[in-house]
Amino acid sequence: MSSVSQGVSSELSSLKGSDFLSSADLNTDQIFAIFELSKQLKYSRRRIDLGNRVLGLIFQKASTRTRVSFQVAMARLGGQTVDLNPQVTQLGRGEPLQDTARVLSRYCDAIAIRTYEQKELIDYSYWASIPIINALTDLEHPCQALADFMTILEKYGDLKGIKLTYIGDGNNVANSLMICGALLGVNVTISSPKEFEPDKAIVNKARSLIVNGAAINISNDPLSAAQGANVLYTDVWASMGQEKEQSFREKAFEDFSVNKEMLQLAEKNAIVLHCLPAHRGEEIAEEVMESDSSRVFDQAENRLHVQQALLAALLGGL
Ligand code: CP
Ligand code: NVA
C-alpha cells in the first residue's frame, strides 16, 4: 500500500462503526481523507473488498441518485444492499422504530435512511447497533455535500479562498453546504428570500466550525451574492414534502433563478452545481444547465465515489 493510501486509511480508521447523520459528524481531516480515497476509487487506483457486507436502505421519499449510488457503491465494494422501504416492511404497518432498528441491526451492517425528520435518524442511531447514514432529511443532505465539495476540489485543485454562492431555498442542501463548507474553509453565501433563509441554529453551528478564516454569509440579494462567485449552486424551490407550496414558492423565488445574466456576474471560469433533480426554467435556466460551466453530471457521478469511500470507512474496510 502506498504512503498516501496508508495516510488515508489511518485518518479514516477511527470512523469504523460511526454514524453519519450530519455534515458535522466528520472533521476537516476526515473529509479531505474521504476525498483522497474517493479519488483513488474513482480512478481505480485502489480496490476495497468489504466481503459480503449488507447495507439496508430505508427510503421514505423518492430517490434516483442516492439510492442507485449506494446500491452500486456496495456492489463495487463486494457487498450488497437490501430494500427496506416502509411499503414492503412492517414499518409501514406501524411496527415501532425501536424494534425495527434492533432487528435490522442483527441482519445488516449499516442502514442508509431517507426521511423527513432528523429526529427519526437520531432515534435509529440510539436503537441500532450498526452505522446509520443520512441519505437526506428535511434538515440535511450530508452525502450530497461531500460530492459537491469533491467536484469543486476537482475543478480548482484547492478549496482555499473559494467562494460558493447558493441561490434559492435555505433547505437541507443549503444546510449541509454551510456546515461542510465551514469545515473545509470555503466561503459560503446562502442567498434566499428573507422568509426562506436557512435555520439560524444551523447557520450558527456552521459558523462555530469555520476553519481558515472562511465566512458563512446570508443574503437576500441574489445578484450581489453571485458577484465574483467561483461556484453558483442551486436546488429546487419546493423540496420533497412541500409540493403543495409549489405555486406560492414559484412567486417567492422568481428573482432567485440561476440564469445567464446571473452567471455573468460570477467569476469568469465559475462552475454551476445543482444536486438534481432540476426544474429547468425555475431555479436554473436550461441554457445554464446545459452550458460549459455546468458540472452537474460530474457532481452526480461523485455521489458514487464519496459514498463508496464513506461506506469503506464506516464499515471498517480500510
Ligand atoms: N441529489 C439527490 O439526492 O438526488 P436523488 O433525490 O435522486 O437521490
Ligand atoms: N432539497 C431537495 C433535495 C433533493 C435531492 C429535497 O429535499 O427534495
Short mmCIF file of C-alpha atoms and ligand atoms in Angstrom, two decimals:
data_model
loop_
_atom_site.label_atom_id
_atom_site.label_comp_id
_atom_site.label_asym_id
_atom_site.label_seq_id
_atom_site.Cartn_x
_atom_site.Cartn_y
_atom_site.Cartn_z
CA MET A 1 0.00 0.00 0.00
CA SER A 2 1.36 3.48 -0.89
CA SER A 3 2.08 6.03 1.83
CA VAL A 4 -0.85 8.16 0.57
CA SER A 5 -3.18 5.16 0.95
CA GLN A 6 -1.77 4.42 4.39
CA GLY A 7 -2.34 8.04 5.45
CA VAL A 8 -5.93 7.92 4.23
CA SER A 9 -6.57 4.62 5.98
CA SER A 10 -5.20 5.81 9.29
CA GLU A 11 -7.16 9.09 9.08
CA LEU A 12 -10.40 7.21 8.39
CA SER A 13 -9.97 4.14 10.60
CA SER A 14 -11.44 5.94 13.63
CA LEU A 15 -14.76 6.23 11.75
CA LYS A 16 -15.37 2.46 11.88
CA GLY A 17 -18.81 1.85 13.41
CA SER A 18 -19.75 5.57 13.42
CA ASP A 19 -22.96 7.13 12.19
CA PHE A 20 -23.06 9.83 9.53
CA LEU A 21 -26.14 11.86 10.41
CA SER A 22 -24.82 15.36 9.78
CA SER A 23 -22.02 17.04 7.84
CA ALA A 24 -20.71 17.99 11.28
CA ASP A 25 -20.02 14.29 12.07
CA LEU A 26 -16.74 14.46 10.10
CA ASN A 27 -13.82 16.72 10.87
CA THR A 28 -11.75 18.61 8.30
CA ASP A 29 -9.01 15.96 8.02
CA GLN A 30 -11.52 13.15 7.69
CA ILE A 31 -13.36 14.96 4.87
CA PHE A 32 -10.12 15.51 2.94
CA ALA A 33 -9.22 11.85 3.52
CA ILE A 34 -12.64 10.85 2.12
CA PHE A 35 -11.89 12.99 -0.96
CA GLU A 36 -8.50 11.32 -1.41
CA LEU A 37 -9.96 7.83 -1.05
CA SER A 38 -12.82 8.78 -3.41
CA LYS A 39 -10.27 9.86 -6.00
CA GLN A 40 -8.32 6.63 -5.63
CA LEU A 41 -11.52 4.63 -6.09
CA LYS A 42 -12.72 6.80 -8.99
CA TYR A 43 -9.53 6.24 -10.98
CA SER A 44 -9.23 2.56 -9.97
CA ARG A 45 -6.01 3.15 -8.07
CA ARG A 46 -7.42 1.29 -5.11
CA ARG A 47 -9.79 -1.63 -4.62
CA ILE A 48 -11.59 -2.30 -1.37
CA ASP A 49 -13.41 -5.54 -0.66
CA LEU A 50 -15.82 -5.36 2.24
CA GLY A 51 -16.66 -9.04 1.84
CA ASN A 52 -20.40 -9.60 1.67
CA ARG A 53 -21.43 -6.73 3.92
CA VAL A 54 -25.05 -5.61 3.61
CA LEU A 55 -26.40 -2.06 3.60
CA GLY A 56 -30.12 -1.66 4.34
CA LEU A 57 -31.95 1.14 2.51
CA ILE A 58 -34.98 2.76 4.17
CA PHE A 59 -36.26 5.41 1.78
CA GLN A 60 -39.44 7.25 2.78
CA LYS A 61 -39.03 9.65 -0.17
CA ALA A 62 -38.23 9.19 -3.85
CA SER A 63 -34.60 8.96 -4.99
CA THR A 64 -32.60 8.25 -8.11
CA ARG A 65 -29.01 9.31 -7.35
CA THR A 66 -28.78 8.47 -3.67
CA ARG A 67 -30.43 5.08 -3.88
CA VAL A 68 -28.64 3.92 -7.02
CA SER A 69 -25.24 5.28 -5.98
CA PHE A 70 -25.49 3.45 -2.64
CA GLN A 71 -26.52 0.24 -4.45
CA VAL A 72 -23.65 0.50 -6.94
CA ALA A 73 -21.18 1.54 -4.24
CA MET A 74 -21.95 -1.58 -2.20
CA ALA A 75 -21.75 -3.80 -5.31
CA ARG A 76 -18.32 -2.36 -6.14
CA LEU A 77 -17.19 -2.98 -2.56
CA GLY A 78 -18.16 -6.65 -2.84
CA GLY A 79 -21.27 -6.20 -0.71
CA GLN A 80 -24.96 -5.72 -1.39
CA THR A 81 -28.00 -3.70 -0.41
CA VAL A 82 -31.44 -4.71 0.72
CA ASP A 83 -34.56 -2.59 0.20
CA LEU A 84 -36.34 -1.96 3.48
CA ASN A 85 -38.89 0.56 2.32
CA PRO A 86 -41.88 1.01 4.61
CA GLN A 87 -44.18 -0.19 1.81
CA VAL A 88 -42.62 -3.65 1.95
CA THR A 89 -41.76 -3.93 5.64
CA GLN A 90 -43.80 -3.92 8.83
CA LEU A 91 -42.65 -0.31 9.33
CA GLY A 92 -45.48 0.67 7.00
CA ARG A 93 -47.95 -1.14 9.28
CA GLY A 94 -46.74 0.63 12.37
CA GLU A 95 -44.00 -1.60 13.80
CA PRO A 96 -42.12 0.68 16.20
CA LEU A 97 -38.79 2.12 15.18
CA GLN A 98 -37.08 0.83 18.31
CA ASP A 99 -37.97 -2.77 17.43
CA THR A 100 -37.19 -2.35 13.73
CA ALA A 101 -33.79 -0.80 14.44
CA ARG A 102 -32.76 -3.62 16.78
CA VAL A 103 -33.94 -6.37 14.43
CA LEU A 104 -32.26 -4.84 11.38
CA SER A 105 -29.04 -4.50 13.36
CA ARG A 106 -28.98 -8.32 13.55
CA TYR A 107 -29.13 -8.67 9.74
CA CYS A 108 -27.45 -5.63 8.21
CA ASP A 109 -24.06 -3.97 8.64
CA ALA A 110 -25.31 -0.39 8.15
CA ILE A 111 -28.54 1.39 7.20
CA ALA A 112 -28.95 4.43 4.93
CA ILE A 113 -32.16 6.31 5.69
CA ARG A 114 -34.00 8.99 3.70
CA THR A 115 -36.83 10.50 5.68
CA TYR A 116 -38.43 13.74 6.86
CA GLU A 117 -37.36 14.46 10.43
CA GLN A 118 -33.75 14.42 11.56
CA LYS A 119 -35.08 13.19 14.92
CA GLU A 120 -36.01 9.87 13.29
CA LEU A 121 -32.36 9.32 12.34
CA ILE A 122 -31.28 10.16 15.86
CA ASP A 123 -33.76 7.60 17.18
CA TYR A 124 -32.44 4.95 14.76
CA SER A 125 -28.94 5.81 15.87
CA TYR A 126 -29.97 5.30 19.52
CA TRP A 127 -31.62 1.91 18.99
CA ALA A 128 -29.42 0.41 16.27
CA SER A 129 -26.01 -1.11 16.93
CA ILE A 130 -24.78 -0.52 13.36
CA PRO A 131 -23.89 2.72 11.50
CA ILE A 132 -26.82 4.89 10.41
CA ILE A 133 -26.25 7.09 7.35
CA ASN A 134 -28.29 10.17 6.47
CA ALA A 135 -29.49 9.72 2.88
CA LEU A 136 -31.40 13.07 3.17
CA THR A 137 -33.70 14.52 5.78
CA ASP A 138 -35.56 17.81 5.83
CA LEU A 139 -32.61 19.20 7.81
CA GLU A 140 -29.51 17.93 6.00
CA HIS A 141 -28.12 16.11 2.98
CA PRO A 142 -24.54 15.37 4.09
CA CYS A 143 -23.64 12.76 1.43
CA GLN A 144 -24.58 15.33 -1.21
CA ALA A 145 -22.27 17.96 0.30
CA LEU A 146 -19.32 15.54 0.17
CA ALA A 147 -19.86 15.01 -3.56
CA ASP A 148 -20.32 18.76 -4.08
CA PHE A 149 -17.04 19.78 -2.48
CA MET A 150 -15.19 16.91 -4.18
CA THR A 151 -16.43 18.30 -7.50
CA ILE A 152 -15.24 21.79 -6.57
CA LEU A 153 -11.85 20.42 -5.48
CA GLU A 154 -11.52 18.62 -8.82
CA LYS A 155 -12.12 21.89 -10.66
CA TYR A 156 -9.92 24.22 -8.58
CA GLY A 157 -7.35 21.83 -7.07
CA ASP A 158 -7.64 23.66 -3.73
CA LEU A 159 -10.58 24.88 -1.67
CA LYS A 160 -8.77 27.77 -0.01
CA GLY A 161 -10.38 31.12 -0.86
CA ILE A 162 -13.18 29.54 -2.89
CA LYS A 163 -16.45 31.45 -2.84
CA LEU A 164 -19.58 29.32 -3.19
CA THR A 165 -22.88 31.12 -3.61
CA TYR A 166 -26.05 29.10 -3.19
CA ILE A 167 -29.11 30.75 -4.70
CA GLY A 168 -32.53 29.59 -3.50
CA ASP A 169 -34.27 27.91 -0.62
CA GLY A 170 -32.44 27.69 2.73
CA ASN A 171 -33.12 23.96 2.81
CA ASN A 172 -31.41 20.65 3.66
CA VAL A 173 -28.89 21.02 0.82
CA ALA A 174 -28.03 24.60 1.84
CA ASN A 175 -27.60 23.49 5.47
CA SER A 176 -25.11 20.74 4.64
CA LEU A 177 -23.24 23.05 2.25
CA MET A 178 -22.79 25.59 5.06
CA ILE A 179 -21.56 23.05 7.60
CA CYS A 180 -19.29 21.11 5.24
CA GLY A 181 -18.08 24.37 3.63
CA ALA A 182 -17.17 25.81 7.04
CA LEU A 183 -15.17 22.66 7.87
CA LEU A 184 -13.33 22.93 4.56
CA GLY A 185 -12.56 26.65 4.78
CA VAL A 186 -14.87 27.60 1.89
CA ASN A 187 -16.69 30.95 1.91
CA VAL A 188 -20.36 30.03 1.59
CA THR A 189 -23.10 32.57 0.91
CA ILE A 190 -26.73 31.47 1.01
CA SER A 191 -28.95 33.87 -0.89
CA SER A 192 -32.66 33.35 -0.23
CA PRO A 193 -35.77 35.47 0.10
CA LYS A 194 -35.99 36.67 3.72
CA GLU A 195 -38.69 34.16 4.73
CA PHE A 196 -36.73 31.23 3.25
CA GLU A 197 -33.40 31.86 4.94
CA PRO A 198 -31.76 28.80 6.48
CA ASP A 199 -32.39 27.81 10.07
CA LYS A 200 -30.44 30.18 12.36
CA ALA A 201 -29.28 27.30 14.56
CA ILE A 202 -27.61 25.67 11.54
CA VAL A 203 -26.02 28.96 10.46
CA ASN A 204 -24.58 29.35 13.96
CA LYS A 205 -23.45 25.74 14.04
CA ALA A 206 -21.67 26.20 10.69
CA ARG A 207 -20.03 29.41 11.91
CA SER A 208 -18.79 27.62 15.02
CA LEU A 209 -16.98 25.09 12.79
CA ILE A 210 -15.21 27.53 10.45
CA VAL A 211 -11.56 26.84 9.59
CA ASN A 212 -9.02 29.01 7.73
CA GLY A 213 -10.96 32.23 8.29
CA ALA A 214 -13.78 31.30 5.92
CA ALA A 215 -17.14 33.04 6.21
CA ILE A 216 -20.75 31.90 6.18
CA ASN A 217 -22.97 34.71 4.88
CA ILE A 218 -26.70 35.09 4.43
CA SER A 219 -28.00 37.45 1.75
CA ASN A 220 -31.41 38.39 0.38
CA ASP A 221 -29.88 39.93 -2.76
CA PRO A 222 -29.07 37.17 -5.27
CA LEU A 223 -27.33 39.41 -7.79
CA SER A 224 -24.81 40.84 -5.36
CA ALA A 225 -24.34 37.37 -3.81
CA ALA A 226 -23.49 35.94 -7.24
CA GLN A 227 -20.81 38.54 -7.89
CA GLY A 228 -17.34 37.01 -8.10
CA ALA A 229 -18.54 33.54 -7.06
CA ASN A 230 -16.37 30.60 -8.10
CA VAL A 231 -19.32 28.27 -7.70
CA LEU A 232 -23.00 29.02 -8.24
CA TYR A 233 -25.20 26.36 -6.68
CA THR A 234 -28.96 25.95 -6.69
CA ASP A 235 -31.66 23.45 -5.73
CA VAL A 236 -35.41 23.13 -6.21
CA TRP A 237 -37.65 25.79 -4.69
CA ALA A 238 -40.07 23.20 -3.26
CA SER A 239 -38.41 20.19 -1.70
CA MET A 240 -39.97 16.76 -1.26
CA GLY A 241 -42.87 17.15 1.15
CA GLN A 242 -43.50 20.77 0.08
CA GLU A 243 -45.28 20.01 -3.19
CA LYS A 244 -48.43 21.87 -2.10
CA GLU A 245 -46.38 25.09 -1.76
CA GLN A 246 -45.05 24.87 -5.35
CA SER A 247 -47.01 27.79 -6.86
CA PHE A 248 -46.58 30.03 -3.81
CA ARG A 249 -42.84 29.32 -3.87
CA GLU A 250 -42.55 29.98 -7.62
CA LYS A 251 -43.68 33.52 -6.90
CA ALA A 252 -41.48 33.99 -3.83
CA PHE A 253 -38.36 32.76 -5.67
CA GLU A 254 -38.87 34.43 -9.06
CA ASP A 255 -35.72 36.56 -8.66
CA PHE A 256 -33.70 33.57 -7.46
CA SER A 257 -33.20 31.74 -10.73
CA VAL A 258 -29.68 30.88 -11.83
CA ASN A 259 -29.83 32.23 -15.38
CA LYS A 260 -27.31 33.53 -17.92
CA GLU A 261 -27.38 37.08 -16.52
CA MET A 262 -26.61 35.80 -13.04
CA LEU A 263 -23.83 33.53 -14.32
CA GLN A 264 -22.20 36.54 -15.99
CA LEU A 265 -21.84 38.18 -12.57
CA ALA A 266 -19.85 35.22 -11.25
CA GLU A 267 -16.09 34.77 -11.72
CA LYS A 268 -15.12 34.15 -15.37
CA ASN A 269 -14.48 30.41 -15.01
CA ALA A 270 -17.17 29.79 -12.41
CA ILE A 271 -18.89 26.44 -12.33
CA VAL A 272 -22.57 25.76 -11.75
CA LEU A 273 -23.74 22.96 -9.48
CA HIS A 274 -27.17 21.52 -8.73
CA CYS A 275 -27.82 18.45 -6.60
CA LEU A 276 -30.56 17.36 -9.07
CA PRO A 277 -33.33 16.68 -9.86
CA ALA A 278 -33.56 20.09 -11.56
CA HIS A 279 -36.58 22.09 -12.64
CA ARG A 280 -35.38 23.83 -15.80
CA GLY A 281 -36.90 27.28 -16.19
CA GLU A 282 -37.39 27.59 -12.44
CA GLU A 283 -34.32 27.54 -10.19
CA ILE A 284 -32.00 27.01 -13.17
CA ALA A 285 -32.27 28.13 -16.79
CA GLU A 286 -31.97 25.44 -19.46
CA GLU A 287 -29.06 27.29 -21.10
CA VAL A 288 -27.13 27.39 -17.81
CA MET A 289 -27.85 23.74 -17.03
CA GLU A 290 -26.51 22.76 -20.45
CA SER A 291 -23.65 25.29 -20.56
CA ASP A 292 -19.93 24.53 -20.36
CA SER A 293 -19.98 25.97 -16.84
CA SER A 294 -22.33 23.24 -15.64
CA ARG A 295 -20.70 20.38 -13.69
CA VAL A 296 -23.93 18.81 -12.55
CA PHE A 297 -23.27 15.38 -14.03
CA ASP A 298 -19.72 15.17 -12.64
CA GLN A 299 -21.27 16.17 -9.33
CA ALA A 300 -23.89 13.41 -9.60
CA GLU A 301 -21.18 10.87 -10.50
CA ASN A 302 -19.16 11.86 -7.45
CA ARG A 303 -22.03 10.74 -5.22
CA LEU A 304 -20.93 7.20 -6.07
CA HIS A 305 -17.27 7.74 -5.26
CA VAL A 306 -17.71 9.61 -1.98
CA GLN A 307 -20.31 7.14 -0.73
CA GLN A 308 -18.04 4.22 -1.59
CA ALA A 309 -15.27 5.87 0.46
CA LEU A 310 -17.67 6.67 3.29
CA LEU A 311 -19.01 3.09 3.42
CA ALA A 312 -15.48 1.70 3.42
CA ALA A 313 -14.67 3.93 6.41
CA LEU A 314 -17.85 3.31 8.42
CA LEU A 315 -17.82 -0.43 7.75
CA GLY A 316 -14.15 -0.76 8.64
CA GLY A 317 -12.86 -1.84 5.25
CA LEU A 318 -9.61 0.13 5.33
N1 CP B 1 -29.41 14.64 -5.29
C1 CP B 1 -30.15 13.63 -4.82
O1 CP B 1 -30.11 13.29 -3.63
O2 CP B 1 -30.88 13.01 -5.77
P1 CP B 1 -31.97 11.88 -5.51
O3 CP B 1 -33.14 12.54 -4.84
O4 CP B 1 -32.30 11.35 -6.88
O5 CP B 1 -31.38 10.82 -4.62
N1 NVA B 2 -33.96 19.87 -1.36
C1 NVA B 2 -34.33 18.74 -2.17
C2 NVA B 2 -33.13 17.91 -2.48
C3 NVA B 2 -33.38 16.72 -3.36
C4 NVA B 2 -32.16 15.91 -3.59
C5 NVA B 2 -35.37 17.91 -1.46
O1 NVA B 2 -35.24 17.74 -0.23
O2 NVA B 2 -36.32 17.49 -2.09
#
